[in-house]
XYZ file of C-alpha atoms in Angstrom:
733
model
C 12.039 -12.846 12.465
C 10.030 -12.715 15.678
C 11.265 -11.125 18.897
C 10.211 -11.512 22.523
C 7.919 -8.488 22.366
C 6.186 -9.816 19.278
C 5.826 -13.239 20.877
C 4.251 -11.679 23.975
C 1.847 -9.667 21.806
C 0.910 -12.759 19.824
C 0.200 -14.741 23.001
C -1.896 -11.986 24.619
C -3.888 -11.361 21.426
C -4.312 -15.072 20.761
C -2.751 -15.471 17.301
C -1.815 -19.091 16.655
C 1.559 -20.137 15.271
C 0.214 -23.457 13.964
C -2.975 -25.466 13.491
C -4.095 -28.839 12.188
C -5.704 -28.683 8.752
C -8.834 -30.488 7.491
C -6.785 -33.665 7.033
C -5.391 -33.395 10.583
C -1.931 -32.445 9.337
C 0.072 -29.748 11.208
C 0.396 -26.419 9.419
C 2.913 -23.783 10.533
C 2.024 -20.102 10.223
C 4.639 -17.914 8.518
C 6.112 -15.047 10.610
C 5.024 -12.470 8.005
C 1.417 -13.618 8.457
C 1.632 -13.076 12.231
C 3.251 -9.656 11.732
C 0.523 -8.570 9.326
C -2.267 -9.751 11.634
C -0.759 -7.930 14.618
C -0.795 -4.750 12.539
C -4.417 -5.382 11.466
C -5.409 -5.775 15.131
C -3.848 -2.399 15.923
C -0.517 -3.532 17.401
C 2.212 -3.310 14.719
C 5.325 -5.345 15.457
C 7.452 -5.470 12.315
C 10.539 -4.274 14.239
C 11.623 -4.956 17.815
C 11.153 -1.310 18.747
C 7.682 -1.220 17.201
C 6.736 -4.476 18.935
C 7.938 -3.129 22.296
C 5.864 0.039 21.850
C 2.759 -2.001 20.918
C 3.212 -4.325 23.888
C 3.544 -1.423 26.302
C 0.436 0.147 24.793
C -1.548 -3.082 25.229
C -0.388 -3.589 28.829
C -1.219 0.028 29.675
C -4.721 -0.391 28.252
C -5.323 -3.419 30.442
C -3.752 -1.788 33.511
C -5.879 1.360 33.221
C -9.093 -0.652 33.222
C -8.448 -2.009 36.781
C -11.284 -4.534 36.379
C -11.798 -7.058 33.571
C -13.942 -5.733 30.721
C -16.614 -8.422 31.238
C -17.628 -10.655 34.144
C -19.638 -13.840 33.818
C -22.100 -14.660 36.572
C -23.452 -18.207 36.616
C -25.983 -18.298 39.446
C -28.188 -15.845 41.330
C -27.340 -17.552 44.626
C -23.583 -17.509 44.019
C -21.270 -14.663 45.020
C -19.725 -12.676 42.174
C -15.997 -13.428 41.888
C -13.811 -10.525 40.796
C -10.098 -10.025 40.053
C -8.567 -6.555 40.164
C -5.249 -5.182 38.927
C -4.485 -2.191 41.173
C -1.456 0.066 40.535
C 0.669 0.661 43.645
C 0.473 4.408 43.025
C -3.311 4.306 43.133
C -3.582 2.224 46.300
C -0.544 0.890 48.179
C -0.258 -2.844 48.746
C -0.708 -2.598 52.526
C -4.019 -0.755 52.140
C -5.524 -3.345 49.805
C -5.978 -5.871 52.607
C -8.375 -3.450 54.273
C -10.610 -3.656 51.184
C -10.936 0.090 50.473
C -13.435 -0.580 47.697
C -17.004 0.570 47.273
C -19.082 -1.504 44.868
C -22.578 -1.146 43.454
C -24.474 -2.673 40.536
C -26.500 -0.788 37.945
C -29.121 -3.250 36.792
C -30.309 -3.524 33.208
C -33.690 -2.252 34.403
C -32.081 1.015 35.542
C -32.308 0.181 39.245
C -29.238 0.200 41.464
C -28.237 -2.168 44.256
C -25.315 -2.418 46.607
C -22.665 -5.116 46.376
C -20.818 -5.935 49.586
C -17.443 -7.645 49.741
C -17.831 -11.126 51.264
C -16.043 -11.218 54.600
C -12.712 -13.037 54.409
C -12.800 -13.336 50.613
C -10.127 -10.714 49.844
C -6.840 -12.217 48.625
C -3.979 -9.845 47.765
C -0.836 -10.719 45.807
C 2.052 -8.362 45.180
C 2.573 -8.060 41.453
C 5.349 -6.983 39.141
C 5.726 -3.615 37.421
C 4.014 -1.786 40.269
C 0.615 -3.467 39.850
C -0.862 -5.636 42.609
C -3.482 -8.357 42.216
C -6.642 -8.569 44.293
C -9.178 -11.378 44.211
C -12.457 -11.055 46.099
C -16.101 -12.038 46.133
C -19.165 -9.794 46.150
C -22.461 -10.599 47.814
C -25.230 -9.591 45.412
C -28.387 -11.129 43.927
C -28.698 -10.342 40.251
C -31.501 -11.203 37.825
C -30.476 -12.652 34.475
C -29.372 -9.931 32.104
C -26.667 -7.398 31.313
C -25.633 -5.229 34.242
C -22.800 -2.857 35.168
C -20.550 -3.291 38.181
C -19.363 0.087 39.488
C -16.204 0.406 41.625
C -15.262 3.566 43.509
C -11.642 3.804 44.641
C -9.665 6.848 45.717
C -12.228 9.217 44.194
C -12.223 7.456 40.826
C -14.994 5.369 39.275
C -14.461 2.186 37.234
C -17.063 0.094 35.427
C -17.308 -3.406 34.025
C -20.091 -5.312 32.287
C -21.734 -8.324 33.936
C -23.362 -11.056 31.860
C -25.655 -12.930 34.231
C -26.873 -16.130 32.583
C -28.085 -18.972 34.772
C -28.930 -21.762 32.371
C -28.663 -23.300 28.909
C -30.377 -22.333 25.659
C -34.033 -23.132 25.084
C -34.697 -26.535 23.532
C -37.494 -27.961 21.428
C -39.099 -29.295 24.611
C -39.321 -25.732 25.941
C -41.303 -24.397 23.008
C -45.011 -24.043 23.593
C -47.252 -26.233 21.443
C -50.419 -24.314 22.258
C -52.484 -23.767 19.136
C -50.558 -26.398 17.195
C -52.535 -28.233 14.553
C -50.013 -31.036 14.150
C -51.853 -34.326 14.312
C -50.641 -37.477 15.993
C -50.454 -39.213 12.610
C -47.616 -36.960 11.502
C -43.956 -37.659 12.296
C -43.040 -37.007 15.907
C -39.715 -35.370 15.068
C -40.154 -31.692 14.160
C -39.013 -31.150 10.582
C -38.611 -28.118 8.406
C -37.795 -26.924 4.916
C -34.731 -24.794 4.145
C -34.837 -22.272 1.328
C -33.304 -19.097 -0.036
C -36.051 -16.484 0.199
C -34.855 -14.657 -2.913
C -35.317 -17.872 -4.940
C -39.102 -18.061 -4.519
C -41.373 -16.804 -7.264
C -45.109 -16.377 -7.591
C -47.676 -14.510 -9.673
C -47.294 -11.496 -7.366
C -43.465 -11.419 -7.280
C -41.383 -8.516 -8.532
C -38.403 -10.590 -9.658
C -37.488 -11.835 -6.179
C -39.150 -13.871 -3.440
C -40.721 -11.758 -0.705
C -42.447 -11.955 2.671
C -45.810 -12.420 0.953
C -44.471 -15.492 -0.851
C -43.078 -16.731 2.450
C -46.481 -16.467 4.150
C -48.100 -18.332 1.272
C -45.507 -21.108 1.360
C -45.711 -21.240 5.158
C -49.440 -21.935 5.048
C -48.883 -24.716 2.501
C -46.138 -26.330 4.573
C -47.989 -26.032 7.887
C -50.829 -28.070 6.387
C -48.299 -30.826 5.679
C -47.049 -30.939 9.282
C -43.908 -28.846 8.763
C -42.606 -27.268 12.004
C -40.326 -24.562 10.639
C -38.954 -22.788 7.578
C -35.210 -22.183 7.411
C -34.055 -19.040 5.608
C -30.836 -17.559 4.303
C -29.666 -14.491 6.267
C -32.167 -11.689 5.651
C -29.847 -8.896 6.786
C -29.936 -5.817 4.606
C -27.373 -5.333 1.837
C -26.027 -1.887 0.974
C -28.961 -0.528 -1.010
C -26.724 1.961 -2.820
C -24.321 -0.782 -3.937
C -26.067 -4.032 -4.783
C -23.048 -5.372 -6.636
C -22.395 -7.150 -3.344
C -25.559 -9.119 -2.680
C -24.217 -12.104 -0.761
C -26.461 -12.639 2.281
C -23.343 -13.676 4.198
C -21.581 -10.347 3.600
C -24.393 -7.891 4.378
C -24.543 -4.109 4.633
C -25.713 -4.486 8.234
C -26.673 -7.404 10.450
C -28.900 -5.116 12.541
C -31.476 -4.343 9.858
C -33.766 -6.284 7.508
C -33.428 -6.578 3.726
C -36.158 -4.329 2.235
C -35.975 -6.141 -1.112
C -38.091 -8.799 0.612
C -40.970 -6.394 1.271
C -44.212 -7.590 -0.310
C -45.511 -4.503 -2.081
C -49.063 -5.811 -2.419
C -49.234 -6.441 1.339
C -48.732 -2.754 2.227
C -52.203 -1.308 2.984
C -51.400 2.089 1.434
C -50.553 0.410 -1.882
C -54.276 0.062 -2.562
C -55.077 3.752 -2.067
C -52.123 5.498 -3.692
C -52.996 7.308 -6.954
C -49.290 7.697 -7.721
C -48.701 3.947 -7.330
C -51.813 3.146 -9.363
C -50.534 5.389 -12.151
C -47.160 3.657 -12.004
C -48.824 0.280 -12.554
C -50.372 1.565 -15.787
C -46.878 1.991 -17.260
C -46.468 -0.821 -19.811
C -42.692 -0.457 -19.726
C -42.633 -1.062 -15.972
C -44.997 -4.038 -16.204
C -42.903 -5.579 -18.968
C -39.762 -5.176 -16.870
C -41.456 -6.811 -13.852
C -42.495 -9.697 -16.076
C -38.970 -9.992 -17.493
C -37.422 -10.098 -14.021
C -39.973 -12.672 -12.884
C -39.262 -14.908 -15.871
C -35.501 -14.742 -15.406
C -33.848 -17.818 -13.895
C -31.476 -15.578 -11.907
C -32.147 -12.714 -9.507
C -30.833 -9.353 -10.733
C -30.709 -7.496 -7.431
C -30.021 -4.039 -8.839
C -32.772 -4.299 -11.467
C -35.249 -5.622 -8.900
C -34.444 -2.848 -6.418
C -34.785 -0.181 -9.112
C -38.308 -1.479 -9.811
C -39.376 -1.983 -6.221
C -37.913 1.297 -4.990
C -40.015 3.292 -7.475
C -43.156 1.573 -6.255
C -42.255 1.743 -2.578
C -41.466 5.453 -2.747
C -44.900 6.134 -4.273
C -46.558 4.200 -1.457
C -44.378 5.919 1.154
C -45.539 9.339 -0.033
C -49.152 8.225 0.261
C -48.430 6.905 3.767
C -46.628 10.101 4.752
C -49.609 12.246 3.769
C -51.856 10.553 6.321
C -52.424 10.697 10.054
C -53.794 7.417 11.403
C -53.009 4.468 13.662
C -50.307 3.102 11.346
C -48.579 6.488 11.331
C -48.499 6.408 15.136
C -47.023 2.910 15.022
C -44.327 4.114 12.638
C -43.519 7.050 14.923
C -43.062 4.656 17.862
C -40.811 2.461 15.723
C -38.618 5.461 14.858
C -38.406 6.518 18.508
C -37.484 2.986 19.604
C -34.920 2.742 16.792
C -33.257 5.862 18.162
C -29.809 6.971 17.120
C -28.924 3.597 15.555
C -31.816 3.712 13.078
C -31.240 7.398 12.327
C -27.529 6.859 11.752
C -28.214 3.900 9.447
C -30.762 5.856 7.398
C -28.394 8.795 6.966
C -25.603 6.382 5.982
C -27.745 4.839 3.221
C -28.877 8.227 1.888
C -25.268 9.472 1.877
C -24.145 6.360 0.018
C -26.843 6.862 -2.618
C -25.845 10.517 -3.071
C -22.171 9.582 -3.446
C -23.084 6.871 -5.945
C -25.068 9.363 -8.056
C -22.067 11.702 -8.012
C -19.545 9.003 -8.909
C -20.749 5.627 -10.223
C -17.723 3.697 -8.926
C -18.092 5.119 -5.404
C -18.880 1.683 -3.957
C -18.704 2.414 -0.224
C -17.447 4.516 2.660
C -13.767 3.465 2.291
C -13.619 5.670 -0.842
C -15.771 8.539 0.464
C -13.978 11.861 1.064
C -12.963 12.391 4.679
C -15.109 15.532 4.868
C -18.216 13.562 3.912
C -17.542 10.981 6.608
C -16.841 13.635 9.230
C -20.029 15.547 8.424
C -22.032 12.326 8.473
C -20.680 11.360 11.882
C -21.470 14.811 13.238
C -24.905 14.878 11.582
C -23.912 17.915 9.507
C -24.337 16.286 6.094
C -26.883 18.084 3.896
C -29.372 15.257 3.239
C -32.940 14.996 2.009
C -35.012 14.419 5.147
C -37.684 12.756 3.016
C -35.109 10.221 1.806
C -33.893 9.623 5.367
C -37.457 9.050 6.555
C -38.064 6.730 3.595
C -35.184 4.455 4.674
C -36.641 4.307 8.187
C -40.076 3.544 6.764
C -38.647 0.675 4.717
C -37.268 -0.860 7.892
C -40.615 -0.451 9.632
C -42.499 -2.106 6.777
C -39.980 -4.964 6.633
C -40.216 -5.343 10.422
C -44.034 -5.466 10.444
C -44.188 -7.921 7.533
C -41.595 -10.229 9.082
C -43.535 -10.236 12.356
C -46.666 -11.086 10.366
C -44.844 -14.040 8.813
C -43.713 -15.216 12.248
C -47.248 -15.029 13.664
C -48.760 -16.607 10.550
C -46.515 -19.672 10.815
C -47.110 -20.136 14.532
C -50.874 -19.624 14.212
C -50.930 -22.164 11.373
C -49.558 -24.758 13.797
C -45.815 -24.688 13.241
C -43.988 -25.563 16.423
C -40.880 -23.447 15.732
C -41.837 -21.038 12.946
C -38.933 -19.176 11.372
C -35.431 -20.649 11.525
C -33.117 -17.775 10.607
C -29.500 -17.978 9.563
C -27.037 -15.383 10.859
C -24.084 -14.138 8.848
C -20.716 -14.384 10.544
C -19.919 -10.702 10.002
C -20.741 -7.719 7.782
C -19.146 -6.466 4.582
C -16.009 -4.371 5.053
C -17.881 -1.405 3.506
C -20.962 -2.019 5.643
C -22.818 0.346 7.924
C -21.741 -1.837 10.855
C -18.062 -1.398 9.982
C -18.471 2.359 9.411
C -20.381 2.852 12.658
C -17.613 1.247 14.724
C -14.591 1.359 12.438
C -12.004 1.026 15.205
C -13.501 -2.331 16.205
C -12.869 -3.979 12.814
C -9.511 -5.341 11.621
C -9.907 -3.740 8.194
C -6.499 -4.884 6.897
C -7.526 -8.552 7.091
C -10.322 -10.849 5.969
C -12.132 -13.844 7.411
C -11.937 -17.141 5.564
C -11.117 -20.811 5.859
C -7.976 -22.849 5.190
C -8.077 -25.488 2.441
C -10.694 -28.182 3.083
C -12.933 -30.639 1.225
C -15.277 -27.849 0.052
C -12.494 -25.717 -1.417
C -9.081 -27.253 -1.749
C -7.417 -23.855 -2.259
C -8.908 -22.287 0.844
C -11.476 -19.505 1.071
C -11.335 -15.755 1.526
C -14.814 -14.515 2.425
C -13.889 -10.867 1.964
C -15.339 -9.321 5.117
C -13.222 -7.924 7.945
C -13.233 -9.583 11.389
C -14.083 -7.777 14.595
C -11.062 -7.166 16.816
C -11.433 -9.532 19.790
C -10.197 -7.013 22.366
C -12.496 -4.267 21.049
C -15.441 -6.654 21.071
C -14.779 -7.602 24.690
C -14.152 -4.025 25.815
C -17.574 -3.027 24.466
C -19.243 -5.727 26.575
C -19.912 -7.667 23.335
C -22.490 -5.023 22.412
C -22.298 -5.678 18.648
C -22.826 -9.411 19.089
C -25.685 -8.877 21.543
C -27.494 -6.573 19.113
C -27.221 -9.014 16.221
C -28.396 -12.030 18.230
C -31.330 -10.240 19.886
C -32.459 -8.707 16.568
C -32.653 -12.125 14.891
C -34.380 -13.831 17.824
C -37.078 -11.159 17.787
C -38.534 -12.884 14.728
C -37.277 -16.458 14.992
C -38.144 -19.644 16.833
C -34.665 -20.918 15.976
C -31.453 -19.413 14.674
C -28.412 -20.945 13.040
C -25.018 -19.533 13.964
C -22.847 -19.832 10.890
C -19.378 -21.242 11.684
C -19.920 -21.702 15.434
C -16.162 -22.143 15.917
C -15.875 -18.370 15.373
C -16.999 -17.888 18.963
C -13.635 -19.374 19.941
C -11.386 -18.594 16.972
C -11.475 -17.150 13.451
C -9.218 -17.915 10.516
C -7.932 -14.484 9.468
C -6.043 -13.673 6.268
C -3.879 -10.541 5.984
C -4.824 -8.212 3.148
C -3.106 -9.156 -0.110
C -2.211 -12.701 0.929
C -3.585 -15.986 -0.402
C -6.389 -17.822 1.391
C -3.977 -20.513 2.564
C -1.761 -17.898 4.238
C -3.786 -17.158 7.330
C -3.811 -17.901 11.037
C -6.396 -18.502 13.738
C -7.147 -15.630 16.100
C -8.669 -16.385 19.510
C -12.038 -14.985 20.625
C -13.936 -15.279 23.910
C -15.893 -18.510 23.757
C -17.458 -18.637 27.230
C -18.597 -15.024 27.197
C -20.082 -15.229 23.699
C -21.813 -18.507 24.524
C -23.287 -16.856 27.616
C -24.755 -14.106 25.416
C -26.227 -16.725 23.072
C -27.781 -18.671 25.955
C -29.141 -15.550 27.648
C -30.820 -14.273 24.476
C -32.120 -17.766 23.719
C -33.753 -18.013 27.147
C -35.233 -14.528 26.884
C -36.733 -15.174 23.450
C -37.496 -18.902 23.863
C -35.458 -19.493 20.715
C -33.520 -22.616 19.721
C -29.894 -22.252 18.647
C -28.203 -24.445 16.051
C -24.434 -24.153 15.793
C -22.956 -24.899 12.366
C -20.089 -27.083 13.568
C -18.805 -28.603 10.343
C -15.109 -29.258 9.867
C -12.469 -29.360 12.587
C -14.160 -28.335 15.834
C -12.038 -27.683 18.940
C -12.965 -29.772 21.968
C -13.749 -26.651 24.007
C -16.404 -25.619 21.469
C -18.024 -29.048 21.663
C -18.029 -28.866 25.466
C -19.605 -25.400 25.535
C -22.221 -26.434 22.952
C -23.141 -29.405 25.121
C -23.241 -27.399 28.343
C -25.290 -24.583 26.800
C -27.504 -27.025 24.849
C -26.877 -25.675 21.374
C -27.945 -28.120 18.681
C -25.131 -29.370 16.486
C -25.464 -29.469 12.696
C -25.229 -32.862 10.993
C -25.031 -33.177 7.183
C -25.792 -36.574 5.638
C -23.479 -35.891 2.677
C -20.555 -35.688 5.129
C -21.415 -38.874 7.026
C -19.597 -41.364 4.779
C -16.163 -42.914 5.336
C -13.224 -43.304 2.952
C -14.817 -46.384 1.354
C -18.121 -44.621 0.606
C -20.115 -46.312 3.373
C -22.579 -44.146 5.297
C -22.937 -44.265 9.056
C -25.618 -46.240 10.816
C -28.582 -44.138 11.936
C -27.764 -44.867 15.584
C -24.442 -43.023 15.228
C -26.063 -39.643 14.581
C -25.950 -37.231 17.561
C -29.263 -36.832 19.393
C -29.017 -33.132 20.248
C -28.619 -32.012 16.655
C -30.349 -30.919 13.487
C -29.837 -33.306 10.588
C -30.009 -32.236 6.946
C -29.109 -33.921 3.635
C -27.025 -30.924 2.490
C -26.340 -27.215 2.922
C -26.258 -24.083 0.780
C -22.518 -24.731 0.275
C -22.931 -28.287 -1.011
C -24.516 -29.754 -4.102
C -28.231 -30.403 -3.976
C -29.030 -34.094 -3.506
C -29.975 -34.467 -7.210
C -26.824 -32.519 -8.186
C -24.678 -34.658 -5.862
C -26.145 -37.809 -7.410
C -25.373 -36.548 -10.946
C -21.861 -35.408 -9.906
C -22.662 -31.837 -11.002
C -20.546 -30.377 -8.210
C -17.432 -32.227 -9.372
C -17.933 -30.978 -12.929
C -18.388 -27.441 -11.617
C -15.254 -27.550 -9.504
C -13.297 -28.774 -12.514
C -14.818 -26.081 -14.720
C -13.934 -23.380 -12.172
C -10.391 -24.709 -11.642
C -10.954 -25.467 -7.968
C -8.871 -28.652 -7.976
C -5.261 -27.924 -6.956
C -2.388 -29.551 -8.740
C -2.197 -33.260 -7.968
C -5.966 -33.684 -7.416
C -7.588 -35.618 -10.262
C -11.339 -34.973 -10.776
C -11.749 -38.548 -12.011
C -10.660 -39.810 -8.595
C -13.492 -37.771 -7.066
C -15.957 -39.192 -9.609
C -14.919 -42.722 -8.740
C -15.308 -41.903 -5.070
C -18.788 -40.515 -5.713
C -19.831 -43.727 -7.438
C -18.824 -45.611 -4.312
C -20.724 -43.119 -2.152
C -23.918 -43.505 -4.176
C -23.801 -47.259 -3.739
C -23.008 -46.784 -0.062
C -26.018 -44.502 0.325
C -28.296 -47.064 -1.330
C -26.979 -49.780 0.982
C -27.559 -47.615 4.040
C -31.096 -46.652 3.015
C -32.063 -50.245 2.256
C -30.430 -51.525 5.449
C -32.375 -48.943 7.502
C -35.625 -50.102 5.921
C -36.462 -46.740 4.316
C -35.847 -47.818 0.693
C -37.024 -50.884 -1.194
C -34.289 -53.539 -1.900
C -35.128 -53.198 -5.606
C -32.914 -50.121 -5.845
C -29.882 -51.918 -4.451
C -30.511 -55.010 -6.574
C -30.283 -52.809 -9.684
C -27.639 -50.431 -8.351
C -25.692 -50.121 -11.634
C -28.764 -48.946 -13.497
C -30.055 -46.748 -10.652
C -26.699 -44.993 -10.130
C -26.207 -44.288 -13.827
C -29.362 -42.215 -14.253
C -30.704 -39.067 -12.530
C -31.857 -39.559 -8.969
C -35.366 -40.892 -8.522
C -37.864 -39.153 -6.282
C -38.175 -42.301 -4.176
C -34.494 -42.039 -3.210
C -34.972 -38.404 -2.147
C -37.974 -39.499 -0.078
C -35.933 -42.324 1.439
C -33.233 -39.862 2.526
C -36.015 -37.846 4.162
C -37.293 -40.927 6.004
C -33.731 -41.752 7.045
C -33.327 -38.264 8.526
C -36.559 -38.796 10.426
C -35.276 -42.132 11.728
C -31.913 -40.969 13.089
C -31.989 -39.864 16.756
C -31.366 -36.175 15.894
C -33.920 -33.881 17.541
C -34.679 -31.905 14.369
C -34.562 -32.489 10.627
C -34.387 -29.913 7.851
C -34.761 -30.521 4.112
C -33.553 -28.182 1.338
C -36.435 -27.262 -0.937
C -34.167 -27.879 -3.934
C -34.051 -31.585 -2.996
C -37.824 -31.773 -2.661
C -38.265 -30.187 -6.118
C -35.429 -32.259 -7.672
C -33.409 -29.114 -8.370
C -29.853 -29.488 -9.637
C -28.404 -25.967 -9.494
C -26.119 -25.338 -6.533
C -26.921 -22.292 -4.375
C -23.353 -21.262 -3.591
C -19.836 -22.422 -4.333
C -17.536 -21.405 -1.458
C -14.753 -19.071 -2.481
C -16.309 -18.121 -5.839
C -17.627 -14.602 -6.438
C -17.714 -13.961 -10.198
C -17.614 -17.164 -12.255
C -20.833 -18.686 -10.938
C -24.204 -17.053 -10.041
C -23.931 -17.651 -6.303
C -26.973 -16.437 -4.319
C -28.943 -15.711 -7.512
C -30.464 -19.018 -8.681
C -34.270 -19.088 -8.561
C -36.574 -22.052 -8.166
C -37.641 -23.540 -11.480
C -41.286 -23.653 -10.409
C -43.530 -20.941 -8.976
C -45.554 -21.379 -5.773
C -48.725 -21.799 -7.842
C -47.260 -24.491 -10.111
C -48.836 -27.907 -9.674
C -45.418 -29.593 -9.615
C -44.363 -27.362 -6.712
C -47.496 -28.104 -4.708
C -47.594 -31.827 -5.441
C -43.870 -32.236 -4.656
C -44.387 -30.765 -1.179
C -47.372 -33.021 -0.553
C -45.687 -36.206 -1.734
C -42.558 -35.460 0.292
C -44.435 -34.794 3.533
C -46.511 -37.929 2.961
C -43.332 -39.949 2.400
C -41.963 -38.834 5.772
C -44.936 -40.451 7.478
C -44.382 -43.811 5.813
C -42.849 -46.515 7.937
């Protein structure tokens, strides 16, 4: 049973007591769920006494800060508005009217400037519990960026972070087209191809797609008028525990996945005797061939192979003194403590794994190991630590090469990178800032059309208050890292900037509640980084989206995310092209939906039945009947829009009963080009008529999520001709 202290805690921390589900029905949150989430956020409240103690702790934390943790500043010409909470004991009420404050601003550049209180702007209100409220304005001209406001009062110094962002995100119109080779005959709307990088294969692959394959594919697509390539998150996994390989639950969102390094593209690979000797090993070559021929990626086997080769090349590199060595040294210096800490974390994890095979991550490491690692007293191989740093440098240089290759080939946007919502609960990110993660809970989604039983994604959410108190440092690092390489990014589950569905540890996916985050501040960070990097931002806004999120997306000019598969009504009819939002990216499907050929063949329904994803009372045959209506509805829409010949609708029974024809896939592409959306993106699986689904939400063991490879290699004639015919079809009117 809740008490008044618990209710106050819940309100301050933003835990909802109810929400509307995917079918717009009200859902009440059980009291035990709220209690468990309060504990996970660091404020236990299972008894009235415990709740009172937690509330007093929270109020004291806010009172001691005097100023808000973060200030938003919207215009260089506008005064900075500030609210203060000043204890009576620190400065009596009568003295506050005299404005006994001294302010200054430490700019991001390192410079310092004064900040004067605007005359007549001070408003003082006597507060309760011995704390008075002051509202005032400061006269200061700040450049866009992250700055610190410094307040001196009664010999004490207080600080708060300022996010100064004076405009919306960059848009497609802002991107430079200099050097573009796109001809006027090609479609005006920029379009791209979405793919899972691991799924590519070529004659030079080592069992997984890599940055070399990406460059090769990028050149092919640029010739066809493609403007961008969309990728799965390329954050690094935990290299010492590749049992968790989901790109959406990474080992760190601040570093790049070294499994994607193209070994042949490393200059030292061609002058390393040790590497050359390794390639003469028939057993190794046979294993590479076996991994390449496999239809599924085996991450651990691939890393075992690639690590042997990369370590040989690293030793050759480390024995030299040349320009590349100097570049690596600069990279290490710029990476600083963060890079060093990450490298030591990985080497420690590998050592613990060798000692105990089921030692999967830091939550099961001995306390002494963690303490020594934090204090840099762990006895580690410095060569291994340097090797991890070198891997990041190689991945960084190759990813930059891909970016430049795509832009120089004429792509307008280049790389379109997806960002994971958070990191794995055993990740480096969680270990580095453990107090900022609600480790006794997981992020997920309530029941919806994709998973009728709800989803538990396994990773721990960041504590909203800790995130804000840090000036959103973690979020800023992740966004700026991605935009360093991208012309566009996709923010997975954009609603998370306002609220996250959190599930207490040990409870079912349907037993969660929404926890509030700081929408305006996080959106300001997104817009600021977008403007700095001239990078587009697409917000994945599928499902129930709060009105405030829509408003902020519009104001900040984030592109919404429109999926054709979700644009039908209850009768199976698809929306008219004119009803698609203009400031959006349109796509036939996502990594969480069936491919277009799989959707047409009802493969996803069969899979959900096979995996027991239909709750009691939901008949799979009803879904099959609905799909038959949808297929006919799609044909009607395509014919009505003039992108598909009437022949297909005239013979709908026959057409719908057999596998999808390439002409229908092409027609969906032309339809996406016709709708008013600013951008269009096409899954490569659709272009190649692939049936296997990339991921099934909520499934971790019974289906090879994030492992399915493309059926055809980059050199295969079917692969090449499919790309050409698809791009040509987009130009047809």
